[in-house]
Amino acid sequence: MFPYKEFQAVVLAAGGGSRMTELTRGQYKCLLPIGNLPMLWYPLQLLERVGFKEAIVIIAESMERNVSLALNDLNLKIKTDIVAVKNAEDLGTADSIRLIHEKIYTDFLVISCDLITDVDICEILNLYRKHNASITALMLPAPKVPDDFITPGPKNKQKPETDLIGICNETGRLIFLASASDFEETIEISQPFLKKYPSFTMHSRLMDSHLYVINKWVLNFLVQNKNFTTLKGELLPYIVRKQFSKPPKQYVDDKNTSIVQTNSKDAIYRFAVEKPLDELIRKMSAYNDHDTDLEDTYHGDIIRCYAYIGDGKFGLRANTIQMYHLANTKISEWWNNDNNEQPSVPIIAPTATVHSTQIQDCRVDNNALIEEKISLKHTHIGPHVTVESKTRISQSVLMESAIIKQRCIIQNCILSSGCIIEEGTELKDCIVGYKQVVSAGSQYSREVLTDADDLIVI
Amino acid sequence: MATKMGKKEIIQAVVLADDFVMNLMPAETIFPTILMPVINVPLLDYLVETLIKSRVQELFLYCSNHVDLIRAYIKQKKWLHISVSLIVSDACTSLGDALRDIDTKGSIRGNFILIRGDAFINANLTNLLIKHCTKLKEDKGAAMTMVLRNIGSMNGSSLRQESCLVVSDKSSRKILHYNVLRKDLNKVKLELDWFLNHNEIEINTCFLDSHVYLCSPSVLPLFSDNFDFQTMEDFIRGVLMNEEILNSRIYWQQLDPQDYSLPIVSWNAYHCLNRDILNRHTFPLTPNAIPFLKDFIYMPRSTYKHRSATLAKGCILEKDSILCQNSTLENNTLVVKTVIGDHCLVGSNVTIKNSYIFSDNKIEDNCTIINSVIFSNCFIKQNTRIDGCILCPKTIIYTPMEYTDSIIESKDDKISTKTISEIDPYNEFHLFKDYDILENDNNVHTNTDTSSIDEASECNLPAADDISMFLSEVIDSLLRGFQDQLKCENLILEINSSRYAYNVTMDEVTYNVIKAILSLPLHYLSEEKETITSIDYLRNLKHVITYFYPIILNYVKTENAQNDCLHAIEEVASTTPELLSCLQVLLHMFYDKDVLSEEKILEWYKSNDKQTDSYEKNKVRVAVQPFIKWLEEAEEDSSESEND
């Protein structure tokens, strides 16, 4: 038997970073550095802080070696169980969970590797426990991008997706979840819905942070229903919607029925079953979650979704270039401010060689070499990076083994691993791809320098 | 315009004596809404009491109908702490007209409280007005603040008709959309832009408009400038639509939970209000707590009797009832949930339930009055039975008979009755019913409601939808194939391509194909317009199965597929009686053609055995019993012969 655990943790790190291909070509998304630490460190650290001893990390097969090496370097106390899945590119988040369902034997917490936040997960778990919820999700205020913040790369008119999140004012239940792009001009809401929830708030500036606490029965349901491919896009809205259905009067649990019959309307109630004791407790208790009508607690619903709103906390999902860069810019401010007792991100590694004296708000990682007469401002410098003299770098990210030659001016750029910037180059608001060589003396502004871009001859 | 509420500044209130609607038929023809008696006292008294308590010094009473009545009443009252001035206009027919008229008179100087004639409220209005003034400091365009009372979920409430939908910005409480929920519309449309332009939108259906509005001075010119604003709803809609042009905004405030307000918008609301007063929800506007309702003796279960009222031997005031000054109940009279006004004489052995008897009425012995309103100065002869009626003033009923659902009036010593359902074909006019009965009604409603939610949510379901689409596609293909005698291989190709189109798993394909084949004779026959009998069905089914044999064989190959096939048969058989009667022929046919194996059929039959509680499945089991018996015997025979 498994040792008793209340929750298991699953970190989803198999994603290929489809919304930031400029950076993920040749590099793994979950290992992209934020404040010189791989992205994956942040969710794991978050779990470790609330006392999780183990976490399952789902990664793509191709990244297995790199991820385990990287995790070894991080010295986390939390034990990681790395599970590699095949064809990760084609799999949705729900598919990945379904693949590893045998490892999950209790209620579990799903966190995405790109979530950077300082929310106390305990609060979310408490909300989950309090109501014995089906799913509890963390909603964070969408990060405010400062006006003067410029995302490296060409101008992007793409607007961020807006989630419409409806939360009942009285009970705090999550009752409506949809993307604004699903609607054209109007949203239709049925009268019975309004009757059941006479007062609710629709949030449009909240972001579903992709941190869910999920009941075991939902997993069982997910395993049976192979139609769901993603958690956020399909499973969660479905479960939220299902809160309004009523369980069938009497369900005959017949193990001989073939799978076809589970497609019938009430299939979810094969899984969502209230334990007789729970029901008894609910009926005997004086507790009620609402007091404006005479209905039972929770309106007698077995399926219940809740949302925890992390007000006043920072949080973002580094799944686009903009968010990734913003995370890098703000990380020192966020992470060091109130977490003094927590292991903070090291500023300058002991093995780094720094000759320059003009360093301001920078992080320099192991074995980096910074020569003399260099001005560095607000920049993260990865391991084995070489910066030669007479160079100015500001507001940038330099990933592992990047080499910057003399007399370069680099401003607000992301330089991927292994790239080489030749002498006298001036880069402003640019992204330089994996192992790219930027020729000497060139000048670029707001561009992406990668192989795919044929216009730029390198 | 001064917005600061100094101590010396006079607070003004405008009360419209009429509400210009005919919801309380026929009360409007008798007296203005403001003089509607609530527990034997006109509504105006309660309102003035609240205004005095809120230190409102100046009251403008705007009247257009029954002016003499109001004038006489005010003369008689002589309030001390408030100056009441009448504004009289005969030509006015709507709230908009009234406010335009008030604007031209120019007596309103600053922010004011606007109260419609049917309002009943016990909150401190000045405090509400001060809140409005603070809002006005933040937003110069704040024209009006509505006062809303949270009455919780409308489920099972007798005020359900009155519920409104309020969409507002959560932080500022600015109203974006306001309308009364229409019962006939199943869905409510909300603009996407509201959500995109505001961080948090609050959507409420738990609010009841108190008919008290806190207005900035700009409200009156707004009415004057827009001649099409007739009702308050027009005004709200107009301001919300042209927010930018008019530079005006409407906000809302919630009444404190301990405060009470309920406008008399219908007889139902009237009923509710009276009950709430007797149950003392409206404190301090309750008997013995206000000067004009005193000297009552409070008895158990919310019943009251005035000191001067007389109860004879054997009378029962059951609950939520009040008997006012100088009224008399004679022997063995039963009164339940009823208000009886002053100077009423009620005979013996009378039953009065859920009714309102205004002043100076005389009811003789052995009458029964249920769910009715009896205006003043009526006379009811003995042995009359009245249910769901409204008796106009001075109605005299001499002929004892039974009256139901009508408005009764006597003119020149004759009685004229109008049936309520005739006057009001749209059923907008609701005379109250007994609350308990109403509740039961509601329960029925909520049950149907939830089932409709189910359906609504189901149609959004991708999985189920796809499968039913797939099924109908398969039926179409097969029907066409059968009629045009297409080759089975081509049909298989067609089914397989639909399978990929709808992303259906293999077992579902088998299940649905069998289902389609079995229901095909029905579709075929209905297309030929024949009446369907079991014999027709069987004959056609045989044709169909022989024709589609290659298809069946193609899909029913494995043991699992056989299971699915059997489940499909069971499903169709339990819903179509035609198949049920020839089920064993079908099974025999499948068995003969080696589609289904003996073991599988027996296994299925036995698994079915356990579900004896399901009647439908039981039917199926009974129908196949002879065949199963034959099968078992055949098995025994064969095993015996093997043994030999």
PDB file of C-alpha atoms in Angstrom, chain A residues 162 164 169 180-181 183-206 225 227-228 238 241-242 244-246 250 252 254 256-261 263 265-266 292-295 299 311, chain B residues 151-153 155 160 165 170 181-183 185-193 195-206 449-450 452-455 457-458 460-463 467 503 507-508 511 564 567 571 607 610-611 613 617:
ATOM      1  CA  THR A 162      -9.315  37.338 -21.427  1.00  0.00           C
ATOM      2  CA  LEU A 164     -14.375  35.522 -17.875  1.00  0.00           C
ATOM      3  CA  ASN A 169     -20.690  36.490  -4.085  1.00  0.00           C
ATOM      4  CA  ALA A 180     -14.043  36.089 -23.873  1.00  0.00           C
ATOM      5  CA  SER A 181     -13.139  35.055 -27.393  1.00  0.00           C
ATOM      6  CA  PHE A 183     -18.475  35.088 -27.508  1.00  0.00           C
ATOM      7  CA  GLU A 184     -19.208  37.604 -30.197  1.00  0.00           C
ATOM      8  CA  GLU A 185     -21.202  40.426 -28.762  1.00  0.00           C
ATOM      9  CA  THR A 186     -23.435  39.033 -26.122  1.00  0.00           C
ATOM     10  CA  ILE A 187     -23.290  36.385 -23.482  1.00  0.00           C
ATOM     11  CA  GLU A 188     -26.411  34.430 -22.812  1.00  0.00           C
ATOM     12  CA  ILE A 189     -27.166  33.357 -19.310  1.00  0.00           C
ATOM     13  CA  SER A 190     -30.149  31.247 -18.498  1.00  0.00           C
ATOM     14  CA  GLN A 191     -32.754  32.294 -16.000  1.00  0.00           C
ATOM     15  CA  PRO A 192     -32.436  29.212 -13.816  1.00  0.00           C
ATOM     16  CA  PHE A 193     -28.757  30.051 -13.488  1.00  0.00           C
ATOM     17  CA  LEU A 194     -29.594  33.555 -12.313  1.00  0.00           C
ATOM     18  CA  LYS A 195     -32.116  32.140  -9.929  1.00  0.00           C
ATOM     19  CA  LYS A 196     -29.688  29.765  -8.376  1.00  0.00           C
ATOM     20  CA  TYR A 197     -27.021  32.441  -8.034  1.00  0.00           C
ATOM     21  CA  PRO A 198     -28.887  35.657  -7.373  1.00  0.00           C
ATOM     22  CA  SER A 199     -25.713  37.614  -6.877  1.00  0.00           C
ATOM     23  CA  PHE A 200     -22.404  36.912  -8.529  1.00  0.00           C
ATOM     24  CA  THR A 201     -19.392  38.749  -9.835  1.00  0.00           C
ATOM     25  CA  MET A 202     -17.876  38.331 -13.233  1.00  0.00           C
ATOM     26  CA  HIS A 203     -14.159  38.994 -13.289  1.00  0.00           C
ATOM     27  CA  SER A 204     -12.392  39.850 -16.489  1.00  0.00           C
ATOM     28  CA  ARG A 205      -8.984  40.833 -15.160  1.00  0.00           C
ATOM     29  CA  LEU A 206      -8.232  37.617 -13.432  1.00  0.00           C
ATOM     30  CA  ASN A 225     -13.412  10.059 -20.866  1.00  0.00           C
ATOM     31  CA  ASN A 227     -12.372  13.245 -25.172  1.00  0.00           C
ATOM     32  CA  PHE A 228     -10.778  15.741 -22.873  1.00  0.00           C
ATOM     33  CA  TYR A 238     -17.035  21.025 -18.251  1.00  0.00           C
ATOM     34  CA  ARG A 241     -20.889  23.551 -16.022  1.00  0.00           C
ATOM     35  CA  LYS A 242     -21.794  20.204 -14.555  1.00  0.00           C
ATOM     36  CA  PHE A 244     -25.861  22.633 -12.381  1.00  0.00           C
ATOM     37  CA  SER A 245     -26.903  19.174 -13.329  1.00  0.00           C
ATOM     38  CA  LYS A 246     -28.625  17.038 -10.834  1.00  0.00           C
ATOM     39  CA  GLN A 250     -31.023   6.240  -8.700  1.00  0.00           C
ATOM     40  CA  VAL A 252     -27.426   1.277 -10.637  1.00  0.00           C
ATOM     41  CA  ASP A 254     -23.328  -2.218 -12.873  1.00  0.00           C
ATOM     42  CA  ASN A 256     -20.924  -5.303 -16.607  1.00  0.00           C
ATOM     43  CA  THR A 257     -22.156  -2.363 -18.614  1.00  0.00           C
ATOM     44  CA  SER A 258     -19.802  -1.727 -21.421  1.00  0.00           C
ATOM     45  CA  ILE A 259     -18.001   1.499 -21.927  1.00  0.00           C
ATOM     46  CA  VAL A 260     -20.542   2.826 -24.390  1.00  0.00           C
ATOM     47  CA  GLN A 261     -23.071   3.437 -21.727  1.00  0.00           C
ATOM     48  CA  ASN A 263     -21.386   8.253 -22.524  1.00  0.00           C
ATOM     49  CA  LYS A 265     -25.904  11.961 -19.845  1.00  0.00           C
ATOM     50  CA  ASP A 266     -25.243  11.195 -16.231  1.00  0.00           C
ATOM     51  CA  THR A 292     -30.714  33.729   1.125  1.00  0.00           C
ATOM     52  CA  ASP A 293     -32.944  30.804   0.442  1.00  0.00           C
ATOM     53  CA  LEU A 294     -34.033  27.609   2.075  1.00  0.00           C
ATOM     54  CA  GLU A 295     -32.050  25.200  -0.073  1.00  0.00           C
ATOM     55  CA  HIS A 299     -27.838  23.365  -2.973  1.00  0.00           C
ATOM     56  CA  ASP A 311      -5.358  39.266  -4.334  1.00  0.00           C
TER      57      ASP A 311
ATOM     58  CA  ILE B 151     -34.311  39.806  -0.783  1.00  0.00           C
ATOM     59  CA  GLY B 152     -32.093  36.862  -1.544  1.00  0.00           C
ATOM     60  CA  SER B 153     -32.861  34.192  -4.005  1.00  0.00           C
ATOM     61  CA  ASN B 155     -36.723  30.912  -5.601  1.00  0.00           C
ATOM     62  CA  ARG B 160     -40.753  36.478  -7.997  1.00  0.00           C
ATOM     63  CA  LEU B 165     -31.608  42.073 -13.246  1.00  0.00           C
ATOM     64  CA  LYS B 170     -18.508  46.141  -8.593  1.00  0.00           C
ATOM     65  CA  LEU B 181     -36.658  39.879 -15.640  1.00  0.00           C
ATOM     66  CA  ARG B 182     -39.178  38.605 -18.056  1.00  0.00           C
ATOM     67  CA  LYS B 183     -40.503  35.246 -17.228  1.00  0.00           C
ATOM     68  CA  LEU B 185     -37.442  34.559 -21.829  1.00  0.00           C
ATOM     69  CA  ASN B 186     -35.344  31.619 -20.901  1.00  0.00           C
ATOM     70  CA  LYS B 187     -32.053  33.372 -21.495  1.00  0.00           C
ATOM     71  CA  VAL B 188     -30.722  36.755 -20.630  1.00  0.00           C
ATOM     72  CA  LYS B 189     -28.342  38.488 -22.981  1.00  0.00           C
ATOM     73  CA  LEU B 190     -25.402  40.382 -21.552  1.00  0.00           C
ATOM     74  CA  GLU B 191     -23.082  42.551 -23.600  1.00  0.00           C
ATOM     75  CA  LEU B 192     -19.540  41.281 -23.854  1.00  0.00           C
ATOM     76  CA  ASP B 193     -18.189  44.840 -23.733  1.00  0.00           C
ATOM     77  CA  PHE B 195     -17.080  42.576 -19.075  1.00  0.00           C
ATOM     78  CA  LEU B 196     -14.149  43.673 -21.166  1.00  0.00           C
ATOM     79  CA  ASN B 197     -14.321  47.301 -20.080  1.00  0.00           C
ATOM     80  CA  HIS B 198     -14.623  46.664 -16.374  1.00  0.00           C
ATOM     81  CA  ASN B 199     -12.534  44.601 -14.035  1.00  0.00           C
ATOM     82  CA  GLU B 200     -15.364  43.177 -12.057  1.00  0.00           C
ATOM     83  CA  ILE B 201     -18.984  43.110 -12.988  1.00  0.00           C
ATOM     84  CA  GLU B 202     -21.593  42.243 -10.460  1.00  0.00           C
ATOM     85  CA  ILE B 203     -24.725  40.530 -11.675  1.00  0.00           C
ATOM     86  CA  ASN B 204     -27.624  40.507  -9.297  1.00  0.00           C
ATOM     87  CA  THR B 205     -31.104  39.180  -9.498  1.00  0.00           C
ATOM     88  CA  CYS B 206     -31.764  39.325  -5.793  1.00  0.00           C
ATOM     89  CA  ASP B 449     -36.238  24.491 -14.099  1.00  0.00           C
ATOM     90  CA  THR B 450     -33.360  22.350 -13.026  1.00  0.00           C
ATOM     91  CA  SER B 452     -33.992  22.523 -18.232  1.00  0.00           C
ATOM     92  CA  ILE B 453     -30.570  23.523 -16.957  1.00  0.00           C
ATOM     93  CA  ASP B 454     -29.513  19.997 -17.504  1.00  0.00           C
ATOM     94  CA  GLU B 455     -30.656  20.059 -21.062  1.00  0.00           C
ATOM     95  CA  SER B 457     -25.772  22.289 -20.386  1.00  0.00           C
ATOM     96  CA  GLU B 458     -25.988  19.029 -22.207  1.00  0.00           C
ATOM     97  CA  ASN B 460     -22.940  22.298 -25.045  1.00  0.00           C
ATOM     98  CA  LEU B 461     -21.409  18.953 -24.434  1.00  0.00           C
ATOM     99  CA  PRO B 462     -19.115  18.066 -27.300  1.00  0.00           C
ATOM    100  CA  ALA B 463     -18.982  14.335 -26.657  1.00  0.00           C
ATOM    101  CA  ILE B 467     -22.187  10.769 -30.982  1.00  0.00           C
ATOM    102  CA  ASN B 503     -14.101  11.275 -33.557  1.00  0.00           C
ATOM    103  CA  ASP B 507     -17.020   0.340 -29.689  1.00  0.00           C
ATOM    104  CA  GLU B 508     -19.319   3.306 -30.119  1.00  0.00           C
ATOM    105  CA  TYR B 511     -23.092   0.211 -30.892  1.00  0.00           C
ATOM    106  CA  ASP B 564     -21.861  -3.702 -27.741  1.00  0.00           C
ATOM    107  CA  HIS B 567     -26.391  -3.578 -25.603  1.00  0.00           C
ATOM    108  CA  GLU B 571     -31.423  -0.259 -25.785  1.00  0.00           C
ATOM    109  CA  SER B 607     -25.827 -10.122 -16.610  1.00  0.00           C
ATOM    110  CA  LYS B 610     -29.312  -8.986 -11.904  1.00  0.00           C
ATOM    111  CA  GLN B 611     -31.102  -5.815 -12.782  1.00  0.00           C
ATOM    112  CA  ASP B 613     -35.366  -3.588 -10.473  1.00  0.00           C
ATOM    113  CA  LYS B 617     -34.884  -4.195 -18.919  1.00  0.00           C
TER     114      LYS B 617
END
